[in-house]
Amino acid sequence: MTLLTDVQLRPVLDSRGNATVEADVTTEDGGFGRAAAPSGASTGEYEAIELPARESIEKTTEHALPHLEGEVDVNHQRDVDNALHEADGTGNFSEIGANSAVAISMAAAKAGADSNGVPLYKHLGGAFRGENFPIPFGNVIGGGEHAKDATDIQEFLGAPVGAPTIEDAVFANANLHATVGDILDERGVGAGKGDEGAWAPPISDADAFEIMEEAVTRVEEDVGFEIRFGLDVAASEMYEDGEYVYSDTTRSPEEQIEYMADLIQDYDLIYCEDPLDENDFEGTAELTEAVSDTDCRLCGDDLFVTNVSRLQEGIDTGAGNTILIKPNQIGSMSDTMDAIELAVRNGYETVISHRSGETEDTTIAHIAVATDAGFIKTGAVAGERTAKLNELMRIADRAA
Ligand code: PGA
Ligand code: ZN
């Protein structure tokens, strides 16, 4: 029994300059954990509800902290998370805000780890794991909701599948990011960066595919191992009145399925996230079947929102074979672990993910190692992204 004795909540800056919630949790034996909530821009319709940071802090302080301080055991994470759910009372954290809930939940896990004198990934169940490392997806070209006047497809992601070590993988993605920058330069295309540090050039999706292929070839020659790439289409963001609206065309749902299947086959994509609208389980199942002879991980982000009921619907209908895991989409560590467990039991791959608005928090790196996730999606460059990548390399080095 290790009582949680104190929770402090404060607004801090996220990577977009918005206020987000940071939580400090202290235990009776001096254990300490600090965590901060990330925040999405292309958020799914069915995510847990984030409130403005200060409003969430005020409501959580009033309604939830009395049920936590001196009341729960940090070695029983479910007690912490149940107390948060009970204090909230809505099922989706719309009363106290999923941002405060997830910050407290993650900070309590870290305080538990600290109190036990183990790294977070071990506290989360990684005593027999921590040997395999996730393949990092590196966002190197992007647009959609993360950058104006750039690609329609939200993210083009490097996947250094042949990297012998996590260090090789992380640096290969950074190399890919730099190489894409060089190719844009050579083509005379000026580009800023989007919210996740990816290049956000004013080019078509077709040009982005060409540049990705070129960049992957160059980096493969340089590093000597296989690199592939994938996409986060974030298709819900372009779905309007029954059609997918691109800058240069519109596609019906059937045309979108065909287009996605062609892209997966033509570019040997290892990954394709949210290829269809977040309500289209049937279409996603159709696409999953259409590309079942490839090794493409067809992933639900807005489709599943880290929610076991939505994932179960995917399992039942055959929609996708991979789930994106974002703790703040569901609001607690326990709910996050439940989604991972349901996925693993049903043969779904897991991708532990950052949000477009991030902080220096590294919890997702530990979740990925603790649960033996196949992949982690956390950008390629920018401090709030490298925080997670550097933590992965520290864990590999056993220094974390
Ligand atoms: P978000 O984007 O954090 O803005 O939702 C990331 C994603 O869609 O995967
Ligand atoms: Zn996504």
Coordinates of C-alpha atoms and ligand atoms in Angstrom, one line a residue:
M1 CA 0.0 0.0 0.0
T2 CA 1.5 3.3 -1.1
L3 CA -1.0 6.1 -0.6
L4 CA -1.2 9.0 -3.0
T5 CA -0.9 12.0 -0.8
D6 CA -0.9 15.0 -3.0
V7 CA -1.8 16.2 -6.5
Q8 CA -0.8 19.6 -7.9
L9 CA -2.2 20.7 -11.2
R10 CA -0.9 23.6 -13.3
P11 CA -1.2 25.0 -16.8
V12 CA 1.9 24.6 -18.9
L13 CA 2.7 25.4 -22.5
D14 CA 2.3 22.7 -25.2
S15 CA 4.2 22.7 -28.5
R16 CA 1.6 24.9 -30.2
G17 CA 1.9 27.4 -27.4
N18 CA -1.5 26.5 -26.0
A19 CA -2.1 25.8 -22.3
T20 CA -2.3 22.2 -21.3
V21 CA -2.5 20.5 -17.9
E22 CA 0.6 19.2 -16.0
A23 CA 0.1 17.1 -12.9
D24 CA 2.5 16.4 -10.0
V25 CA 1.7 13.4 -7.9
T26 CA 3.4 12.7 -4.5
T27 CA 3.1 9.5 -2.4
E28 CA 3.3 8.9 1.3
D29 CA 6.8 7.5 1.0
G30 CA 8.1 10.4 -1.1
G31 CA 7.5 8.9 -4.5
F32 CA 7.0 11.6 -7.2
G33 CA 5.6 11.6 -10.7
R34 CA 5.0 14.4 -13.2
A35 CA 3.1 14.2 -16.4
A36 CA 1.4 16.5 -18.9
A37 CA -1.5 16.0 -21.3
P38 CA -1.0 16.3 -25.0
S39 CA -3.6 17.7 -27.3
G40 CA -4.9 16.8 -30.8
A41 CA -5.8 19.0 -33.8
S42 CA -7.4 16.4 -36.0
T43 CA -9.3 14.9 -33.1
G44 CA -11.7 12.0 -33.5
E45 CA -15.4 12.6 -32.9
Y46 CA -15.5 9.9 -30.3
E47 CA -12.5 10.9 -28.1
A48 CA -12.8 11.6 -24.4
I49 CA -13.5 15.3 -23.9
E50 CA -10.7 17.8 -23.3
L51 CA -11.7 21.1 -21.5
P52 CA -9.8 24.4 -21.6
A53 CA -6.8 23.7 -19.3
R54 CA -7.7 26.2 -16.6
E55 CA -11.3 25.1 -16.5
S56 CA -10.3 21.5 -16.3
I57 CA -7.9 22.2 -13.5
E58 CA -10.5 24.1 -11.5
K59 CA -13.2 21.4 -11.9
T60 CA -10.7 18.5 -11.2
T61 CA -9.4 20.3 -8.1
E62 CA -12.9 20.6 -6.8
H63 CA -14.4 17.3 -7.8
A64 CA -11.6 14.7 -8.2
L65 CA -8.7 15.6 -5.9
P66 CA -10.7 15.0 -2.6
H67 CA -11.3 11.4 -3.9
L68 CA -7.6 10.9 -4.7
E69 CA -5.5 12.6 -2.0
G70 CA -5.1 10.2 0.9
E71 CA -7.6 7.8 -0.7
V72 CA -5.9 5.7 -3.4
D73 CA -2.9 3.4 -3.7
V74 CA -0.6 4.2 -6.6
N75 CA 0.3 0.6 -6.8
H76 CA -3.3 0.0 -7.8
Q77 CA -3.5 2.1 -10.9
R78 CA -7.1 1.0 -11.5
D79 CA -8.1 2.5 -8.1
V80 CA -6.6 5.8 -9.2
D81 CA -8.4 5.7 -12.6
N82 CA -11.7 4.5 -11.1
A83 CA -11.6 7.4 -8.7
L84 CA -11.1 9.8 -11.6
H85 CA -14.0 8.2 -13.5
E86 CA -16.3 8.3 -10.4
A87 CA -15.5 11.9 -9.7
D88 CA -16.2 12.8 -13.3
G89 CA -19.3 10.7 -13.6
T90 CA -19.9 11.1 -17.4
G91 CA -18.0 8.2 -19.0
N92 CA -16.0 10.5 -21.3
F93 CA -14.4 12.9 -18.8
S94 CA -16.6 15.8 -20.1
E95 CA -17.1 17.0 -16.5
I96 CA -13.5 17.3 -15.3
G97 CA -11.7 17.1 -18.7
A98 CA -9.7 14.2 -20.1
N99 CA -6.6 16.5 -20.1
S100 CA -6.5 16.7 -16.3
A101 CA -7.6 13.0 -16.0
V102 CA -4.8 11.7 -18.2
A103 CA -2.2 13.9 -16.7
I104 CA -3.1 12.7 -13.2
S105 CA -3.3 9.1 -14.3
M106 CA 0.1 9.1 -16.0
A107 CA 1.7 11.1 -13.1
A108 CA 0.3 8.6 -10.6
A109 CA 1.9 5.7 -12.6
K110 CA 5.2 7.5 -12.6
A111 CA 4.9 8.2 -8.8
G112 CA 4.2 4.5 -8.3
A113 CA 7.3 3.6 -10.4
D114 CA 9.4 6.1 -8.4
S115 CA 8.1 4.8 -5.1
N116 CA 9.1 1.3 -6.2
G117 CA 12.4 2.4 -7.5
V118 CA 11.9 1.1 -11.0
P119 CA 11.6 2.8 -14.4
L120 CA 8.0 3.4 -15.6
Y121 CA 8.1 0.7 -18.3
K122 CA 8.9 -1.9 -15.6
H123 CA 6.2 -0.6 -13.3
L124 CA 3.7 -0.9 -16.2
G125 CA 4.5 -4.6 -16.5
G126 CA 7.7 -4.7 -18.5
A127 CA 9.8 -6.8 -16.2
F128 CA 9.8 -9.6 -18.8
R129 CA 9.8 -7.2 -21.7
G130 CA 11.9 -4.2 -22.4
E131 CA 14.0 -6.3 -24.8
N132 CA 12.2 -5.5 -28.0
F133 CA 11.9 -2.0 -29.2
P134 CA 9.1 -0.5 -31.3
I135 CA 9.8 0.7 -34.8
P136 CA 9.4 4.4 -34.8
F137 CA 7.3 6.1 -37.4
G138 CA 8.8 9.4 -38.4
N139 CA 6.5 12.1 -39.8
V140 CA 8.6 13.8 -42.5
I141 CA 6.1 15.4 -44.8
G142 CA 2.7 16.5 -43.7
G143 CA -0.3 18.8 -44.2
G144 CA -4.0 18.3 -43.5
E145 CA -5.0 19.8 -40.1
H146 CA -1.3 20.1 -39.1
A147 CA -0.3 22.7 -41.7
K148 CA -2.1 25.0 -44.2
D149 CA -1.5 24.8 -48.0
A150 CA 0.5 21.6 -47.8
T151 CA -0.5 18.0 -48.7
D152 CA -4.0 16.7 -48.4
I153 CA -2.8 13.5 -46.7
Q154 CA -1.9 14.5 -43.1
E155 CA 1.3 12.5 -42.6
F156 CA 4.0 10.7 -44.7
L157 CA 5.8 8.5 -42.2
G158 CA 9.2 6.9 -42.5
A159 CA 9.5 3.3 -41.1
P160 CA 13.1 2.1 -40.7
V161 CA 12.0 -1.6 -40.5
G162 CA 15.4 -3.0 -41.1
A163 CA 17.2 -1.0 -38.4
P164 CA 19.2 -3.3 -36.2
T165 CA 18.8 -1.1 -33.1
I166 CA 16.4 1.6 -31.9
E167 CA 19.3 4.0 -32.1
D168 CA 19.8 3.2 -35.8
A169 CA 16.0 3.5 -36.4
V170 CA 15.7 6.9 -34.7
F171 CA 18.7 8.4 -36.5
A172 CA 17.4 6.9 -39.8
N173 CA 14.2 8.9 -39.4
A174 CA 16.1 12.1 -38.7
N175 CA 18.2 11.3 -41.8
L176 CA 15.1 10.9 -43.8
H177 CA 13.7 14.2 -42.6
A178 CA 16.9 16.0 -43.6
T179 CA 17.0 14.2 -46.9
V180 CA 13.4 15.2 -47.7
G181 CA 14.6 18.8 -46.9
D182 CA 17.5 18.4 -49.4
I183 CA 15.2 17.1 -52.1
L184 CA 12.7 20.0 -51.6
D185 CA 15.7 22.4 -51.8
E186 CA 16.9 20.8 -55.0
R187 CA 13.4 21.2 -56.5
G188 CA 13.3 24.8 -55.4
V189 CA 10.4 24.2 -53.1
G190 CA 10.4 26.3 -50.0
A191 CA 8.8 24.6 -47.0
G192 CA 8.0 25.5 -43.4
K193 CA 7.2 22.8 -40.9
G194 CA 3.8 21.5 -39.5
D195 CA 2.8 20.9 -35.9
E196 CA 4.7 17.7 -35.6
G197 CA 8.0 19.0 -37.2
A198 CA 7.3 17.4 -40.6
W199 CA 8.1 19.5 -43.7
A200 CA 4.9 21.2 -44.9
P201 CA 5.6 22.0 -48.5
P202 CA 3.0 23.4 -51.0
I203 CA 3.0 20.3 -53.1
S204 CA 0.5 17.7 -54.3
D205 CA 0.2 14.3 -52.7
A206 CA 1.5 12.8 -55.9
D207 CA 4.7 14.9 -55.5
A208 CA 5.0 13.9 -51.9
F209 CA 4.9 10.2 -52.9
E210 CA 7.7 10.8 -55.4
I211 CA 9.8 12.6 -52.9
M212 CA 9.3 9.9 -50.2
E213 CA 10.4 7.2 -52.7
E214 CA 13.5 9.2 -53.6
A215 CA 14.4 10.0 -50.0
V216 CA 13.9 6.4 -48.8
T217 CA 16.2 5.2 -51.6
R218 CA 18.9 7.7 -50.7
V219 CA 18.7 7.0 -47.0
E220 CA 18.7 3.2 -47.5
E221 CA 21.9 3.6 -49.6
D222 CA 23.4 5.6 -46.8
V223 CA 22.4 3.4 -43.8
G224 CA 22.4 0.0 -45.5
F225 CA 19.1 -1.3 -44.1
E226 CA 15.5 -1.4 -45.3
I227 CA 13.3 1.6 -44.9
R228 CA 9.7 1.8 -45.9
F229 CA 7.0 4.4 -45.5
G230 CA 3.4 4.8 -44.6
L231 CA 0.6 7.3 -44.2
D232 CA -1.8 8.9 -41.8
V233 CA -4.6 9.9 -44.2
A234 CA -6.8 11.3 -41.4
A235 CA -9.6 10.9 -43.9
S236 CA -12.4 12.1 -41.5
E237 CA -10.9 15.6 -41.9
M238 CA -11.6 15.5 -45.7
Y239 CA -15.0 13.8 -45.5
E240 CA -17.8 16.2 -46.3
D241 CA -21.4 15.3 -47.3
G242 CA -20.6 11.7 -48.2
E243 CA -17.4 12.5 -50.3
Y244 CA -13.7 12.8 -49.7
V245 CA -12.7 16.3 -50.7
Y246 CA -9.1 16.7 -52.0
S247 CA -7.6 19.9 -53.3
D248 CA -7.8 18.7 -56.9
T249 CA -10.7 16.2 -56.9
T250 CA -13.4 14.5 -54.9
R251 CA -13.8 10.8 -54.3
S252 CA -16.8 8.7 -53.4
P253 CA -16.4 6.2 -50.6
E254 CA -15.9 3.4 -53.1
E255 CA -13.4 5.5 -55.1
Q256 CA -11.5 6.3 -51.8
I257 CA -11.3 2.5 -51.0
E258 CA -9.9 1.8 -54.5
Y259 CA -7.5 4.8 -54.2
M260 CA -6.2 3.6 -50.8
A261 CA -5.8 0.0 -52.0
D262 CA -3.8 1.3 -55.1
L263 CA -1.5 3.5 -52.9
I264 CA -0.8 0.6 -50.5
Q265 CA 0.0 -1.7 -53.4
D266 CA 1.9 0.8 -55.7
Y267 CA 4.1 2.2 -52.9
D268 CA 4.4 -1.0 -50.8
L269 CA 3.1 0.9 -47.8
I270 CA 3.8 -0.7 -44.5
Y271 CA 1.2 1.5 -42.8
C272 CA -2.0 3.3 -43.6
E273 CA -3.9 5.1 -40.8
D274 CA -7.5 6.3 -41.0
P275 CA -7.9 5.7 -44.8
L276 CA -11.7 6.3 -44.4
D277 CA -14.1 8.3 -42.4
E278 CA -14.2 7.5 -38.6
N279 CA -17.8 6.1 -38.9
D280 CA -17.0 3.8 -41.8
F281 CA -16.3 0.4 -40.2
E282 CA -17.8 -1.4 -43.3
G283 CA -15.6 0.4 -45.8
T284 CA -12.5 -0.1 -43.6
A285 CA -13.3 -3.8 -43.5
E286 CA -13.7 -3.8 -47.3
L287 CA -10.3 -2.2 -47.7
T288 CA -8.7 -4.5 -45.0
E289 CA -9.9 -7.4 -47.1
A290 CA -8.7 -5.9 -50.4
V291 CA -5.1 -5.5 -49.1
S292 CA -5.0 -8.7 -47.0
D293 CA -2.2 -10.1 -49.2
T294 CA 0.1 -7.2 -48.3
D295 CA 1.8 -6.6 -44.9
C296 CA 0.2 -3.2 -44.6
R297 CA -0.8 -2.3 -41.1
L298 CA -4.3 -0.8 -41.6
C299 CA -4.7 1.4 -38.5
G300 CA -7.7 3.0 -36.8
D301 CA -7.0 6.2 -35.0
D302 CA -10.2 8.4 -35.2
L303 CA -11.9 5.1 -36.0
F304 CA -11.1 3.4 -32.6
V305 CA -10.1 6.3 -30.4
T306 CA -8.3 3.9 -28.0
N307 CA -11.7 2.8 -26.9
V308 CA -12.5 -0.9 -26.3
S309 CA -16.1 -0.7 -27.5
R310 CA -15.0 0.9 -30.8
L311 CA -12.1 -1.6 -31.2
Q312 CA -14.5 -4.5 -30.5
E313 CA -16.7 -3.2 -33.3
G314 CA -13.7 -3.2 -35.5
I315 CA -12.8 -6.8 -34.5
D316 CA -16.4 -7.9 -35.1
T317 CA -16.6 -6.3 -38.5
G318 CA -13.0 -7.0 -39.6
A319 CA -12.1 -3.4 -39.8
G320 CA -8.3 -2.8 -39.8
N321 CA -5.6 -4.9 -38.3
T322 CA -3.9 -2.2 -36.1
I323 CA -4.9 0.3 -33.5
L324 CA -3.4 3.7 -32.7
I325 CA -3.1 4.1 -28.9
K326 CA -3.3 7.6 -27.5
P327 CA -3.8 7.8 -23.8
N328 CA -5.5 11.2 -23.9
Q329 CA -8.1 9.9 -26.3
I330 CA -9.5 7.8 -23.6
G331 CA -8.3 9.7 -20.5
S332 CA -6.5 7.1 -18.2
M333 CA -3.7 4.6 -18.1
S334 CA -6.1 1.7 -17.2
D335 CA -8.4 2.4 -20.2
T336 CA -5.3 2.7 -22.4
M337 CA -3.9 -0.7 -21.2
D338 CA -7.4 -2.3 -21.7
A339 CA -7.4 -1.2 -25.3
I340 CA -3.9 -2.6 -25.8
E341 CA -4.8 -5.9 -24.2
L342 CA -8.0 -6.3 -26.3
A343 CA -5.9 -5.5 -29.4
V344 CA -3.2 -8.0 -28.6
R345 CA -5.6 -10.8 -27.7
N346 CA -7.3 -10.3 -31.1
G347 CA -4.1 -10.2 -33.2
Y348 CA -4.2 -6.4 -33.8
E349 CA -0.9 -4.6 -33.9
T350 CA -0.5 -1.6 -31.6
V351 CA 1.1 1.8 -32.4
I352 CA 1.6 4.0 -29.4
S353 CA 1.2 7.6 -30.4
H354 CA 1.9 11.2 -29.6
R355 CA -0.5 14.0 -30.5
S356 CA 0.1 17.0 -32.7
G357 CA 0.2 19.2 -29.6
E358 CA 2.8 17.7 -27.3
T359 CA 5.0 18.4 -24.3
E360 CA 8.3 17.0 -23.0
D361 CA 6.4 14.1 -21.4
T362 CA 7.8 10.7 -22.3
T363 CA 5.1 8.3 -21.0
I364 CA 4.3 6.9 -24.4
A365 CA 7.9 5.7 -24.8
H366 CA 7.5 3.6 -21.6
I367 CA 4.1 2.3 -22.7
A368 CA 5.5 1.2 -26.0
V369 CA 8.4 -0.7 -24.3
A370 CA 6.2 -2.1 -21.5
T371 CA 3.6 -3.6 -23.8
D372 CA 6.0 -4.7 -26.6
A373 CA 4.3 -2.5 -29.1
G374 CA 5.3 -3.1 -32.7
F375 CA 5.5 0.6 -33.5
I376 CA 5.6 4.1 -31.9
K377 CA 4.5 7.2 -33.7
T378 CA 6.2 10.2 -32.3
G379 CA 7.6 12.4 -35.1
A380 CA 11.2 12.6 -36.3
V381 CA 12.5 16.0 -35.1
A382 CA 11.5 18.9 -32.8
G383 CA 12.1 18.8 -29.0
E384 CA 8.8 17.6 -27.9
R385 CA 9.1 14.6 -30.3
T386 CA 12.8 13.9 -29.7
A387 CA 12.0 13.8 -25.9
K388 CA 10.2 10.5 -26.6
L389 CA 12.8 9.2 -29.0
N390 CA 15.7 10.0 -26.7
E391 CA 13.9 8.3 -23.8
L392 CA 13.5 5.1 -25.9
M393 CA 17.3 5.2 -26.5
R394 CA 17.9 5.7 -22.8
I395 CA 15.7 2.7 -22.0
A396 CA 17.6 0.7 -24.5
D397 CA 20.8 1.9 -22.8
R398 CA 19.2 0.9 -19.5
A399 CA 19.8 4.4 -18.1
A400 CA 16.2 5.4 -17.8
Ligands
PGA1 P1 -3.8 14.9 -33.8 O1 -3.0 14.1 -35.0 O2 -2.9 14.7 -32.6 O3 -3.9 16.3 -34.3 O4 -5.1 14.2 -33.7 C1 -2.3 13.0 -34.9 C2 -3.0 11.9 -35.7 O5 -4.1 12.1 -36.3 O6 -2.6 10.7 -35.6
ZN2 ZN -4.2 9.9 -37.0

